[in-house]
Short mmCIF file of C-alpha atoms and ligand atoms in Angstrom, two decimals:
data_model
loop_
_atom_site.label_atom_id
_atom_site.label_comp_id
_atom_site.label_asym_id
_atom_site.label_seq_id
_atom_site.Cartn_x
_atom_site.Cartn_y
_atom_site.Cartn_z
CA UNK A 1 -45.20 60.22 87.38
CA UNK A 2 -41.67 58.25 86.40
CA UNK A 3 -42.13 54.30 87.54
CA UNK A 4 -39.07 52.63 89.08
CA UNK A 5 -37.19 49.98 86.71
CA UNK A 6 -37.44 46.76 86.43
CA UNK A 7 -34.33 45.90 87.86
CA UNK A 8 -31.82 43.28 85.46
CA UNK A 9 -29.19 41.33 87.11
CA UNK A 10 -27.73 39.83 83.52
CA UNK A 11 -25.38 36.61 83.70
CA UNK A 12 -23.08 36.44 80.84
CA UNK A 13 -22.33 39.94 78.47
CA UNK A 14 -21.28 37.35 75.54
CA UNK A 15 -22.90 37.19 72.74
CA UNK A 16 -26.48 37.05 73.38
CA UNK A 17 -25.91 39.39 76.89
CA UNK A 18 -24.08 42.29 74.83
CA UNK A 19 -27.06 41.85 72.34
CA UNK A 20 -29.58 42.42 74.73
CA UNK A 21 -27.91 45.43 76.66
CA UNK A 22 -27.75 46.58 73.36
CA UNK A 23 -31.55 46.24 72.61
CA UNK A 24 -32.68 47.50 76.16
CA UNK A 25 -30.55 51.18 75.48
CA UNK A 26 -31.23 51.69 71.50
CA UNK A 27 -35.36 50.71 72.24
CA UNK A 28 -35.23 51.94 76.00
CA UNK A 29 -38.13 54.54 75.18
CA UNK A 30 -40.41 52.25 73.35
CA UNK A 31 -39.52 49.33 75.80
CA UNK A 32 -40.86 51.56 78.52
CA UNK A 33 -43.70 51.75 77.48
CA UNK A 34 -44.11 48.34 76.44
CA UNK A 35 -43.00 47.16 80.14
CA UNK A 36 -44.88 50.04 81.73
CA UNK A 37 -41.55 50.48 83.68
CA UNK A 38 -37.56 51.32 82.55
CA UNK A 39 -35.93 48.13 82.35
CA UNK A 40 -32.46 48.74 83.55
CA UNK A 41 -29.41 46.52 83.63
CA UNK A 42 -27.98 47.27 87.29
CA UNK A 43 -25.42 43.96 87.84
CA UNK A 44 -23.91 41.73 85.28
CA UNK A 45 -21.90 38.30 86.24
CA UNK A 46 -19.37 37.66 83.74
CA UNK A 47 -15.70 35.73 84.32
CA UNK A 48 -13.27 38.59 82.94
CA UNK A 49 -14.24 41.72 84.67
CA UNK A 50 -11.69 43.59 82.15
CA UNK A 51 -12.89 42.59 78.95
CA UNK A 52 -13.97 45.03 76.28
CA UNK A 53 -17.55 44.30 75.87
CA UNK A 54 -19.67 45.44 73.22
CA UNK A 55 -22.02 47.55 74.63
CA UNK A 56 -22.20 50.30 77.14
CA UNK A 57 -21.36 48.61 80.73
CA UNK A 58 -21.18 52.38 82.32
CA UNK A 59 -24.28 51.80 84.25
CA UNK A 60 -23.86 47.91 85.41
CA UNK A 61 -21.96 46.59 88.37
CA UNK A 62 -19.59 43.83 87.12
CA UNK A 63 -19.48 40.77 89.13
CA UNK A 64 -17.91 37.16 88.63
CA UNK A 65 -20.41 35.45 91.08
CA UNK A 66 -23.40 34.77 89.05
CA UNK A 67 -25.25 33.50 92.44
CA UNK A 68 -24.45 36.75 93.98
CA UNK A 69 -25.79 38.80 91.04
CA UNK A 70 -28.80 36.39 90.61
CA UNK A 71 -29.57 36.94 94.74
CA UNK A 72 -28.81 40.54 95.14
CA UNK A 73 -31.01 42.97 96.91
CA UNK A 74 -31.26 45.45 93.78
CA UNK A 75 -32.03 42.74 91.70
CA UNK A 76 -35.97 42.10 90.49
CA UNK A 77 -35.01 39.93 87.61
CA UNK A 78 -32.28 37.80 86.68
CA UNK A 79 -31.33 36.67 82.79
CA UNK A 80 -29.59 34.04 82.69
CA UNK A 81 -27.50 34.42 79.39
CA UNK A 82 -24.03 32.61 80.21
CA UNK A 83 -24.92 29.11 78.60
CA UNK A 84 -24.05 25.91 80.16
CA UNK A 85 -25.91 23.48 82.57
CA UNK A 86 -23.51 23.77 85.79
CA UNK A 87 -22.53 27.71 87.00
CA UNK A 88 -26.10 28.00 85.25
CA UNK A 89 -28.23 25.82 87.20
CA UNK A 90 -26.68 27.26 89.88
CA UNK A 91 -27.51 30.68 89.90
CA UNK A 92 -31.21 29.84 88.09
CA UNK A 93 -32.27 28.06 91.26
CA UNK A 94 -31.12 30.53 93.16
CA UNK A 95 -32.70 33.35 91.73
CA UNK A 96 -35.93 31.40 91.90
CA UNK A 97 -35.32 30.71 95.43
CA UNK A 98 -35.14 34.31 96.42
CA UNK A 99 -38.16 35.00 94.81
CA UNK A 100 -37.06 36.21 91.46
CA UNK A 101 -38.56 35.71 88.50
CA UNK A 102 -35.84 34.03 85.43
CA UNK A 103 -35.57 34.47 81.77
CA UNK A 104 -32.75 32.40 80.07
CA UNK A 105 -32.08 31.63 76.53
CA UNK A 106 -30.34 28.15 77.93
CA UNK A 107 -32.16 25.43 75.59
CA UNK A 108 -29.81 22.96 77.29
CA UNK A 109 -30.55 23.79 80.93
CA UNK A 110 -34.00 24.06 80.24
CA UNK A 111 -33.84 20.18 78.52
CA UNK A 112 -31.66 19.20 81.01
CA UNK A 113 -33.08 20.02 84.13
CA UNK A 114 -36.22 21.54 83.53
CA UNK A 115 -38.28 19.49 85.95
CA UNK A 116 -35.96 20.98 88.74
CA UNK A 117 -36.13 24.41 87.74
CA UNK A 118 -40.08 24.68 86.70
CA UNK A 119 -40.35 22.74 90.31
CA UNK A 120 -38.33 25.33 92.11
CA UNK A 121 -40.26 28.09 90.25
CA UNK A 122 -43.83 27.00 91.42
CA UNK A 123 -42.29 26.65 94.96
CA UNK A 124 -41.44 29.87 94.95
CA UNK A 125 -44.66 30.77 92.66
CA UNK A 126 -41.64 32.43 89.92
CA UNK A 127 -42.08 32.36 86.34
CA UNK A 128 -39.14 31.43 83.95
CA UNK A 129 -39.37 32.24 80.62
CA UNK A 130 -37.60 30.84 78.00
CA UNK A 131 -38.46 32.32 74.34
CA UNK A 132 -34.70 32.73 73.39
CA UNK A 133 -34.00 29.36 73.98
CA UNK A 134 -35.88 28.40 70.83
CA UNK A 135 -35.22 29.47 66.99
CA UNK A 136 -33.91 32.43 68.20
CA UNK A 137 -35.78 35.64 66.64
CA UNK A 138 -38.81 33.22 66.23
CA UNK A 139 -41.62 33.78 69.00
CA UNK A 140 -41.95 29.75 68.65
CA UNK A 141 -42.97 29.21 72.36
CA UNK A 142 -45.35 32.19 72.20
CA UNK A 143 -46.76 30.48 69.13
CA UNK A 144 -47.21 26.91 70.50
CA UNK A 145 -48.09 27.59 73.88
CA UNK A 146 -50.49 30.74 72.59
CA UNK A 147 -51.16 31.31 69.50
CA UNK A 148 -51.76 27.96 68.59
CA UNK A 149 -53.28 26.66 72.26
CA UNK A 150 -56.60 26.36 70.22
CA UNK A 151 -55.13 23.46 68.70
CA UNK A 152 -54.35 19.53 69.27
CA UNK A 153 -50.85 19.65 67.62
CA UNK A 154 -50.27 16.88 65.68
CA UNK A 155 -46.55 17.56 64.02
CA UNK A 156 -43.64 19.93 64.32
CA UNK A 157 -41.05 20.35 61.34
CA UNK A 158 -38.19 22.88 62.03
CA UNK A 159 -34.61 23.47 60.95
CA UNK A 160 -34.16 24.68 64.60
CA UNK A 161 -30.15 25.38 64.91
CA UNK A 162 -28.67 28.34 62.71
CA UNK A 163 -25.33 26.62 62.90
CA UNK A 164 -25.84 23.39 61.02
CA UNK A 165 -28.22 25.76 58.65
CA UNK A 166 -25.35 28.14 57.67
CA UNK A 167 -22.68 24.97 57.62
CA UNK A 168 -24.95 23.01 55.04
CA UNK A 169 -26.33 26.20 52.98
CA UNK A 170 -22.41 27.28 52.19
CA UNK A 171 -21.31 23.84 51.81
CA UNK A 172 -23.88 23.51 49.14
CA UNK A 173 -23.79 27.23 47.77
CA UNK A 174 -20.58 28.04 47.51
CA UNK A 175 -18.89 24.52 47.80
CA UNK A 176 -17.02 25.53 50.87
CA UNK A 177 -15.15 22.59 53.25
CA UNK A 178 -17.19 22.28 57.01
CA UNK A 179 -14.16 23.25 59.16
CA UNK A 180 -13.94 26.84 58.13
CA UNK A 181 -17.53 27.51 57.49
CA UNK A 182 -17.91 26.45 61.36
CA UNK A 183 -14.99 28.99 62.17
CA UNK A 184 -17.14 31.65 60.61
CA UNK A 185 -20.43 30.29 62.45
CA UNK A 186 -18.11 30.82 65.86
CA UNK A 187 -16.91 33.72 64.42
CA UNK A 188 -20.07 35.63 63.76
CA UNK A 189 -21.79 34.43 67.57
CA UNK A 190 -23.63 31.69 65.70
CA UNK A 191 -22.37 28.30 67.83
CA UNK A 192 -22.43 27.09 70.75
CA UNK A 193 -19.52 27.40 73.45
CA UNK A 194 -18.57 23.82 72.50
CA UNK A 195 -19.58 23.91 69.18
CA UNK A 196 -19.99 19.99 69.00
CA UNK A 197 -23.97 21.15 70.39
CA UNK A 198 -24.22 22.55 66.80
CA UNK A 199 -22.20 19.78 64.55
CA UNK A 200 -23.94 16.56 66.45
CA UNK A 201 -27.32 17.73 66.73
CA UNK A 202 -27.35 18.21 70.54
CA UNK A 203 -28.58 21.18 70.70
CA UNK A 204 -31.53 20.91 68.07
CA UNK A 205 -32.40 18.05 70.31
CA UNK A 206 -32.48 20.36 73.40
CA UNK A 207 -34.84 22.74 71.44
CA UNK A 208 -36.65 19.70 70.08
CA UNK A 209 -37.52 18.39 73.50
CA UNK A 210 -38.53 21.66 74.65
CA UNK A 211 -41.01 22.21 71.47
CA UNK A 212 -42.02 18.61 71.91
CA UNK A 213 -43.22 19.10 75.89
CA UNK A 214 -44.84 22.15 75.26
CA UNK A 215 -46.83 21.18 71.93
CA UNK A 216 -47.45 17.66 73.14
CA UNK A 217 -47.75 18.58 77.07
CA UNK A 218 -44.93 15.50 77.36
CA UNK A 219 -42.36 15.52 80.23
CA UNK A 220 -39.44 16.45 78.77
CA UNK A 221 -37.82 13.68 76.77
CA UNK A 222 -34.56 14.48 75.49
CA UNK A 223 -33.68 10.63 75.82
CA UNK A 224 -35.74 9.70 73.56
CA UNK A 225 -34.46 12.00 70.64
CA UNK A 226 -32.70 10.24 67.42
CA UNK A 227 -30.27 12.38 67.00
CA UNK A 228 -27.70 12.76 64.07
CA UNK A 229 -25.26 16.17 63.13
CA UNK A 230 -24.21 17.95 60.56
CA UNK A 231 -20.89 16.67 60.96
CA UNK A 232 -21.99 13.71 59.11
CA UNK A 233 -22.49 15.55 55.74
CA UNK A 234 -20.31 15.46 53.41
CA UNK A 235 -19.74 17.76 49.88
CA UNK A 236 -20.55 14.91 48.09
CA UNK A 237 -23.92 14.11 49.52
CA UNK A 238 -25.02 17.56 49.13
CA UNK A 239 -23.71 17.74 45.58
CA UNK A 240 -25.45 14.05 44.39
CA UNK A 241 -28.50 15.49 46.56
CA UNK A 242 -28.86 18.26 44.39
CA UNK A 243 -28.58 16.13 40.97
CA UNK A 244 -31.49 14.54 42.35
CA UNK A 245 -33.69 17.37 42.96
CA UNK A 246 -33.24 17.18 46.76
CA UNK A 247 -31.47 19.39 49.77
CA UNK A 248 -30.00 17.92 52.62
CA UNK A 249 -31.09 19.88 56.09
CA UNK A 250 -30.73 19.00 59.42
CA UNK A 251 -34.55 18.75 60.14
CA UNK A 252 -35.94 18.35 63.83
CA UNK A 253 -39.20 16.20 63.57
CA UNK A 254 -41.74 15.91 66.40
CA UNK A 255 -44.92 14.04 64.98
CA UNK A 256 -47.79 12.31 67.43
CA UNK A 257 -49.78 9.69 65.62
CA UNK A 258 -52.25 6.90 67.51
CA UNK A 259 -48.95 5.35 67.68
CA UNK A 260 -47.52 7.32 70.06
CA UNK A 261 -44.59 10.59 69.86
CA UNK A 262 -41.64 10.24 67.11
CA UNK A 263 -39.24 12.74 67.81
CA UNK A 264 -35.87 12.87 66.15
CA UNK A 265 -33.15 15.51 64.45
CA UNK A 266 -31.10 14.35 61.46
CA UNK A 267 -29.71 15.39 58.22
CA UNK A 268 -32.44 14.81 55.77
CA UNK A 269 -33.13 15.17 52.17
CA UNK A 270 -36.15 17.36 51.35
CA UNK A 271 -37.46 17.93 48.31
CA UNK A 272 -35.96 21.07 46.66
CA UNK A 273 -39.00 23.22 46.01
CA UNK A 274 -40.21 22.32 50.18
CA UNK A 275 -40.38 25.35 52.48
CA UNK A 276 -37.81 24.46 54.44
CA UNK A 277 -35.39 23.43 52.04
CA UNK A 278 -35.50 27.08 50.44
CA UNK A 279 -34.18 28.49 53.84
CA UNK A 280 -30.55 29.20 54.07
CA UNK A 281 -27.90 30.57 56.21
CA UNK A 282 -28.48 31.05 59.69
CA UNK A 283 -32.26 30.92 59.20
CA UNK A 284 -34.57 28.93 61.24
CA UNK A 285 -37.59 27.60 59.35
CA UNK A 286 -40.79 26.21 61.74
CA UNK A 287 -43.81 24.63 60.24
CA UNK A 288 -46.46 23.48 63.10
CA UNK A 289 -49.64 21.60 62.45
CA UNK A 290 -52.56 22.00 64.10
CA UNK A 291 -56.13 20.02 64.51
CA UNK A 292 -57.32 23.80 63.47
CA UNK A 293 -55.27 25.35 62.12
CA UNK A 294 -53.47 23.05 59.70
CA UNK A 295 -50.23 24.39 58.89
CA UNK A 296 -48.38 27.39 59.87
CA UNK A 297 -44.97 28.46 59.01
CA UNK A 298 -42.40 30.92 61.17
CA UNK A 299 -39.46 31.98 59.87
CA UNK A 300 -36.81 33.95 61.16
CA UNK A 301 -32.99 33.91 62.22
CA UNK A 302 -32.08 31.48 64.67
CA UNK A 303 -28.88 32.79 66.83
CA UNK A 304 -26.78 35.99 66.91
CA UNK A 305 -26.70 38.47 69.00
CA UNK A 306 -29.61 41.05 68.13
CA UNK A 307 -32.08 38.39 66.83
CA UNK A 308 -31.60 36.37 70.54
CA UNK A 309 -31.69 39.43 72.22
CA UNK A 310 -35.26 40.28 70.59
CA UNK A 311 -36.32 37.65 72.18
CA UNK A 312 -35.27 37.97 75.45
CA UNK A 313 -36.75 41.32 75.49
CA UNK A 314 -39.72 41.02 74.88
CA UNK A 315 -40.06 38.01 77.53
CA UNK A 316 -38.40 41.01 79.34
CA UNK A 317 -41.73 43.07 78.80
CA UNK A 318 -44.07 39.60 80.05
CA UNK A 319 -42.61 39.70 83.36
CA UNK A 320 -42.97 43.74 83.89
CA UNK A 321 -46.25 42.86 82.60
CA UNK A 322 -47.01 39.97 85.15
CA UNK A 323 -47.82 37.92 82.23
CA UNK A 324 -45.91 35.31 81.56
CA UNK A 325 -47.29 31.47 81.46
CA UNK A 326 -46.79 29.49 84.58
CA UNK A 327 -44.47 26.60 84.38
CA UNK A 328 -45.41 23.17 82.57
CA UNK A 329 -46.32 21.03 84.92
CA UNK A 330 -45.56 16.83 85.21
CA UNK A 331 -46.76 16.35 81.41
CA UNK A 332 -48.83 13.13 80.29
CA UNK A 333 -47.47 10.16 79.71
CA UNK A 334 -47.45 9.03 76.04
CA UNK A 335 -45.79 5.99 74.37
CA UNK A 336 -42.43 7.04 72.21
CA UNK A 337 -42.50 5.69 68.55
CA UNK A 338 -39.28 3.34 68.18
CA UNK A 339 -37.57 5.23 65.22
CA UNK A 340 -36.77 1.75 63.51
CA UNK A 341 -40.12 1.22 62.76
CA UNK A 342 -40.93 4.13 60.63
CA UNK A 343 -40.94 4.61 57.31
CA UNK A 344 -39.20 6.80 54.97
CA UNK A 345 -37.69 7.10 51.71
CA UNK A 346 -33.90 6.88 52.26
CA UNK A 347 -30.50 7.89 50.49
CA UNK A 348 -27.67 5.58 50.62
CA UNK A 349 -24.16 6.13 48.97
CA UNK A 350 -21.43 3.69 48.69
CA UNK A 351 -17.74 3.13 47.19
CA UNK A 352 -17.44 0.59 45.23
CA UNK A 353 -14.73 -1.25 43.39
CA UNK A 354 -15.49 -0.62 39.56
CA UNK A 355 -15.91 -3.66 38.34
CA UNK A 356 -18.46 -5.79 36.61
CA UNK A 357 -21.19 -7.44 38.74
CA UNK A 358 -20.42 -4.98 41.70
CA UNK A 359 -24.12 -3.03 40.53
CA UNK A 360 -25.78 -6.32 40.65
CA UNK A 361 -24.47 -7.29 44.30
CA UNK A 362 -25.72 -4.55 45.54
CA UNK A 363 -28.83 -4.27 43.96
CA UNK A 364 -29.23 -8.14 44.64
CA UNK A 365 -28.55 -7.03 48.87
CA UNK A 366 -31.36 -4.59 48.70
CA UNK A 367 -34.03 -6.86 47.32
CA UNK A 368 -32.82 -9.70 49.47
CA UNK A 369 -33.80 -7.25 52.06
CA UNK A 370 -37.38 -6.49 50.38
CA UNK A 371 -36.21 -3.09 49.67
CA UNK A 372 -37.42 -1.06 46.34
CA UNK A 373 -34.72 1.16 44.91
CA UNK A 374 -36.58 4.35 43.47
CA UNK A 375 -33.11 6.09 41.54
CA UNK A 376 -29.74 4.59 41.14
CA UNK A 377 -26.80 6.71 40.01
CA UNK A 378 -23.35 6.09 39.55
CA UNK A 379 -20.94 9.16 39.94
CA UNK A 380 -17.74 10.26 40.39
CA UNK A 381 -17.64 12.78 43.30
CA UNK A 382 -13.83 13.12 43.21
CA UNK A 383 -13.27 9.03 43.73
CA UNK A 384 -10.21 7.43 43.54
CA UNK A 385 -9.00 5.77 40.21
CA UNK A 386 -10.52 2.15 40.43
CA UNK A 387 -13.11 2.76 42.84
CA UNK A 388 -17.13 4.36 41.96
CA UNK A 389 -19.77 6.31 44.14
CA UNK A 390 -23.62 4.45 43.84
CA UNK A 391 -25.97 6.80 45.12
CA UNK A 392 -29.61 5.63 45.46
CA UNK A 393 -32.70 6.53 46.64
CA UNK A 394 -34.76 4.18 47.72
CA UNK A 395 -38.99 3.82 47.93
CA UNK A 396 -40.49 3.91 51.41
CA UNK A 397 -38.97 1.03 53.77
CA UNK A 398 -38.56 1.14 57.86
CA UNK A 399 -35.19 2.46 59.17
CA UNK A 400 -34.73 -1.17 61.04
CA UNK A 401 -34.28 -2.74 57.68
CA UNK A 402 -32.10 0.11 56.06
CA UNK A 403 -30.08 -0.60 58.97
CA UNK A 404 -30.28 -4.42 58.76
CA UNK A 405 -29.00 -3.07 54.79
CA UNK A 406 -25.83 -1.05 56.16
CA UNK A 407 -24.52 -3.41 58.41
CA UNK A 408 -24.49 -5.74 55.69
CA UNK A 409 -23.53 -3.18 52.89
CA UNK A 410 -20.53 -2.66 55.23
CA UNK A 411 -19.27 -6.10 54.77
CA UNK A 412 -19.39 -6.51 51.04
CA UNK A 413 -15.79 -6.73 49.88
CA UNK A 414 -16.58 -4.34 46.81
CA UNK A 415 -17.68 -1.66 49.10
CA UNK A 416 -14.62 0.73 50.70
CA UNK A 417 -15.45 2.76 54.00
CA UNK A 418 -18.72 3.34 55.72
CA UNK A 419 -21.64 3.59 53.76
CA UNK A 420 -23.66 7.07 54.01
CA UNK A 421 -27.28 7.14 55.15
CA UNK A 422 -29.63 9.92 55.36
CA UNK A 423 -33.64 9.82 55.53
CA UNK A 424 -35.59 11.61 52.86
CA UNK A 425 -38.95 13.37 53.46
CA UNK A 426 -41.39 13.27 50.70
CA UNK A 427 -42.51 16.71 52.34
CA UNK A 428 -43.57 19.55 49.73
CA UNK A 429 -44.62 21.66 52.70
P1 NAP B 1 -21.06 33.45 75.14
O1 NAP B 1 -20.82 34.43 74.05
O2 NAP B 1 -20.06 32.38 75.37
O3 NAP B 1 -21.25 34.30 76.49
C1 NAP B 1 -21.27 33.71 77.75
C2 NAP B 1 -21.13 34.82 78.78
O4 NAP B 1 -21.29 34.25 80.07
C3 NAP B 1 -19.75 35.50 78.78
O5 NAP B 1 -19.91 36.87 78.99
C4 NAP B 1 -19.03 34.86 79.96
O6 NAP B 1 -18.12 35.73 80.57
C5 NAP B 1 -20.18 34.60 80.91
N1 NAP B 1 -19.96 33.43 81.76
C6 NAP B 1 -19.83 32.15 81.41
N2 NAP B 1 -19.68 31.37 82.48
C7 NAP B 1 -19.71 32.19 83.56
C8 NAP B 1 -19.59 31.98 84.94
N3 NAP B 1 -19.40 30.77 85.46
N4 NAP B 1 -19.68 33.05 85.77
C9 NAP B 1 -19.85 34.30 85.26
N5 NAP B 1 -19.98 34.56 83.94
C10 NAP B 1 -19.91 33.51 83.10
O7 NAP B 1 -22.45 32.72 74.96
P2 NAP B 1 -23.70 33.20 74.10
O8 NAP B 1 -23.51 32.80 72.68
O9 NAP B 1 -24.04 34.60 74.41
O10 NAP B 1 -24.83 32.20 74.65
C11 NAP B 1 -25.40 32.40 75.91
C12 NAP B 1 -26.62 31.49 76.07
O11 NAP B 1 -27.57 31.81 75.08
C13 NAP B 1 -26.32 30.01 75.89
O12 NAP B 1 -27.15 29.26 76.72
C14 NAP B 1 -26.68 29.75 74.43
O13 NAP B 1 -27.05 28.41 74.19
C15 NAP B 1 -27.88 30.66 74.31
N6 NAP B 1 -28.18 31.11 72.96
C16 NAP B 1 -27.22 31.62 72.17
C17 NAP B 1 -27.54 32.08 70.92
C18 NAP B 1 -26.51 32.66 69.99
O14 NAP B 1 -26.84 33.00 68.86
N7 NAP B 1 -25.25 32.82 70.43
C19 NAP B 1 -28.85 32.04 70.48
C20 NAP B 1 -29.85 31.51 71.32
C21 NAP B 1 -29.50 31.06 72.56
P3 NAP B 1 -16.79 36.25 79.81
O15 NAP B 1 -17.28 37.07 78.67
O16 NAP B 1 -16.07 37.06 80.81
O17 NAP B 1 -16.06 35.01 79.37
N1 HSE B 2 -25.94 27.59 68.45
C1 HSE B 2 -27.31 27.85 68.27
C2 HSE B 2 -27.67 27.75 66.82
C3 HSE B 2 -27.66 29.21 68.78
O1 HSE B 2 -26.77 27.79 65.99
O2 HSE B 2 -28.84 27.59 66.49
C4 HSE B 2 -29.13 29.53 68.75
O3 HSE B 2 -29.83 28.72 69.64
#
């Protein structure tokens, strides 16, 4: 006896939406099964009805009103897939309002207004599922909020935006400048929209705060992210990084301690033999500690089209299957670590005049400031006739005194420009 689809209104044939129309025909007969039911594209919203798409739009209606797509009649499920937090938001609650269930890959509407949406989908007793909205190809929800619900999870690590991955890996690989290495991120479906998500960290801090609530059961606490971009690298760091035995990655941190939740997302040096610091390109890396468990490791591709698209899928198959998780609810309310008060290793690079004494000032500024200096180098990195790079690594010290050191690095007359400051993680995991 044939079943009747599961009806898709899809919002947005971009990237991630040709990806997944894509996925849903090659797989359709596997994904059948899988869902019990055809799952069937029948409306898609997008805001140039006579684009060339790239995949088969024979059997969609194409729309420009998202709310009218995410409220028709022969719609049972709406994916949201255009990005954004207005038109978005928009058509999300309205979907839930008419009583139909949501899957979105939209890290930034879910950080953003999550308590609004996971509020209008118990009113409505909806489920919204959001596995794309994480690492991409990585099941990383399924994995926290399942896989791992045995445990009390203690720590996240993650490189958690493809973007700033690829930027950093061909920066340091193949000695590439950022601007066109970005250009090829955009140009390959990697970055966001407004690709300044990618280069300032934004949206590794969307993902962060969504890994953070659902590992920690926290409200949702974007606010409380440090956040730093890749933007702030330069070929320089990456190349003295790299005489030191280190590689700079823009890690996302979520640790809980008796202290209370640190959460932050910066470029940071990791030791070069580390897990993560071995992953390159677009990969995502995820390492997620556990009470039980102790330490387990995902690893996939974190954007494009076909890897986003997996994921939508199969939270495609959870609600044909009626089994997606309900909605976090309020969350507990936990003290937030203030990110000056812990302690790291940290990098530091300054241009100085080259002159005698200039080593001594600044070596004299960071003992003044009770700071231990673990490797000093002095290095040319393409520096102006006259002028010297110091690079040095220091021993473990809170970021409230490095900062204390910057501020008065920064007035030193020997020192040209801003100085550069990056954590480093002694972590060989
Ligand atoms: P995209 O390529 O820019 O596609 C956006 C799509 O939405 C386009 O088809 C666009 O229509 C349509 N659209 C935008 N605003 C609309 C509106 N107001 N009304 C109707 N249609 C509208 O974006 P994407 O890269 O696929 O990303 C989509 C979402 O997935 C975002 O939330 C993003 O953060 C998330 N995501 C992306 C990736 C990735 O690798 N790209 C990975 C994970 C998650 P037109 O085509 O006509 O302009
Ligand atoms: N722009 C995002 C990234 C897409 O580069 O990671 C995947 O979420």
């Amino acid at each position: 006896m044939s079943q009747s689809p599961l009806r898709i209104g899809l919002l947005g044939l971009g990237t991630v939406g040709t990806g997944t129309a894509r996925v849903l025909a090659e797989n359709a007969d596997s994904l059948t099964r899988r869902a019990g039911r055809p799952l069937a594209i029948v409306a898609a919203a997008v805001r140039d009805l006579d684009a060339e798409r790239d995949c088969d739009t024979s059997g969609m209606r194409l729309e420009r009103d998202a709310v009218a797509v995410a409220t028709a009649a022969d719609v049972d499920v709406v994916v949201e897939l255009m990005g954004g937090t207005g038109a978005a938001r928009e058509a999300v609650l309205a979907a839930l309002e008419a009583g139909k269930p949501v899957v979105t890959a939209n890290k930034a509407l879910i950080a953003e207004h999550g308590p609004e949406i996971f509020e209008q989908a118990r009113a409505h007793e909806q489920p919204v599922a959001f596995e794309a909205a994480v690492a991409g190809g990585i099941p990383i929800i399924k994995a926290v909020r399942e896989g791992l619900a045995g445990n009390q999870i203690t720590e996240i690590n993650g490189l958690i935006n493809g973007t700033s991955n690829f930027i950093l890996s061909k920066m340091a690989s193949e000695g590439l400048d950022f601007a066109p290495v970005l250009a090829e991120a955009q140009q390959l479906g990697y970055a966001e929209a407004d690709p300044t998500y990618d280069v300032e960290g934004i949206d590794a801090a969307h993902k962060l705060a969504i890994l953070a609530m659902l590992a920690f059961e926290l409200p949702l606490a974007l606010d409380r992210i440090r956040t730093r971009g890749v933007g702030q690298v330069e070929a320089e760091d990456l190349e003295a990084a790299a005489e030191l035995g280190y590689r700079i990655k823009h890690l996302a941190v979520a640790r809980r301690s008796e202290r209370g939740v640190e959460l932050c997302v910066e470029p940071t040096l990791l030791p070069e033999q580390s897990y993560l610091a071995k992953i390159d390109g677009v990969m995502n890396g995820v390492i997620v500690a556990g009470s039980a468990v102790g330490s387990a490791g995902f690893y996939g591709p974190g954007a494009g089209a076909l890897a986003t698209a997996s994921a939508v899928v199969a939270d495609l198959i959870d609600v044909a299957r009626g089994r997606v998780l309900p909605e976090p609810g309020p969350g507990k309310t936990l003290p937030f670590v203030d990110p000056h008060t812990v302690v790291s290793g940290h990098y530091l690079r300054v241009q100085v005049l080259d002159e005698p004494g200039v080593l001594q000032t600044l070596t004299g500024l960071l003992a003044d400031a009770q700071v231990s200096i673990e490797s000093l180098v002095q290095k040319e990195l393409g520096t102006p006739a006259g002028w010297a790079q110091i690079v040095m690594l220091t021993h473990e010290v809170s970021l409230g005194t490095i900062d204390q050191v910057l501020v008065r690095l920064r007035d030193l007359p020997c020192v040209q420009g801003e100085p550069v400051h990056f954590r480093v993680s002694a972590r060989e995991d």
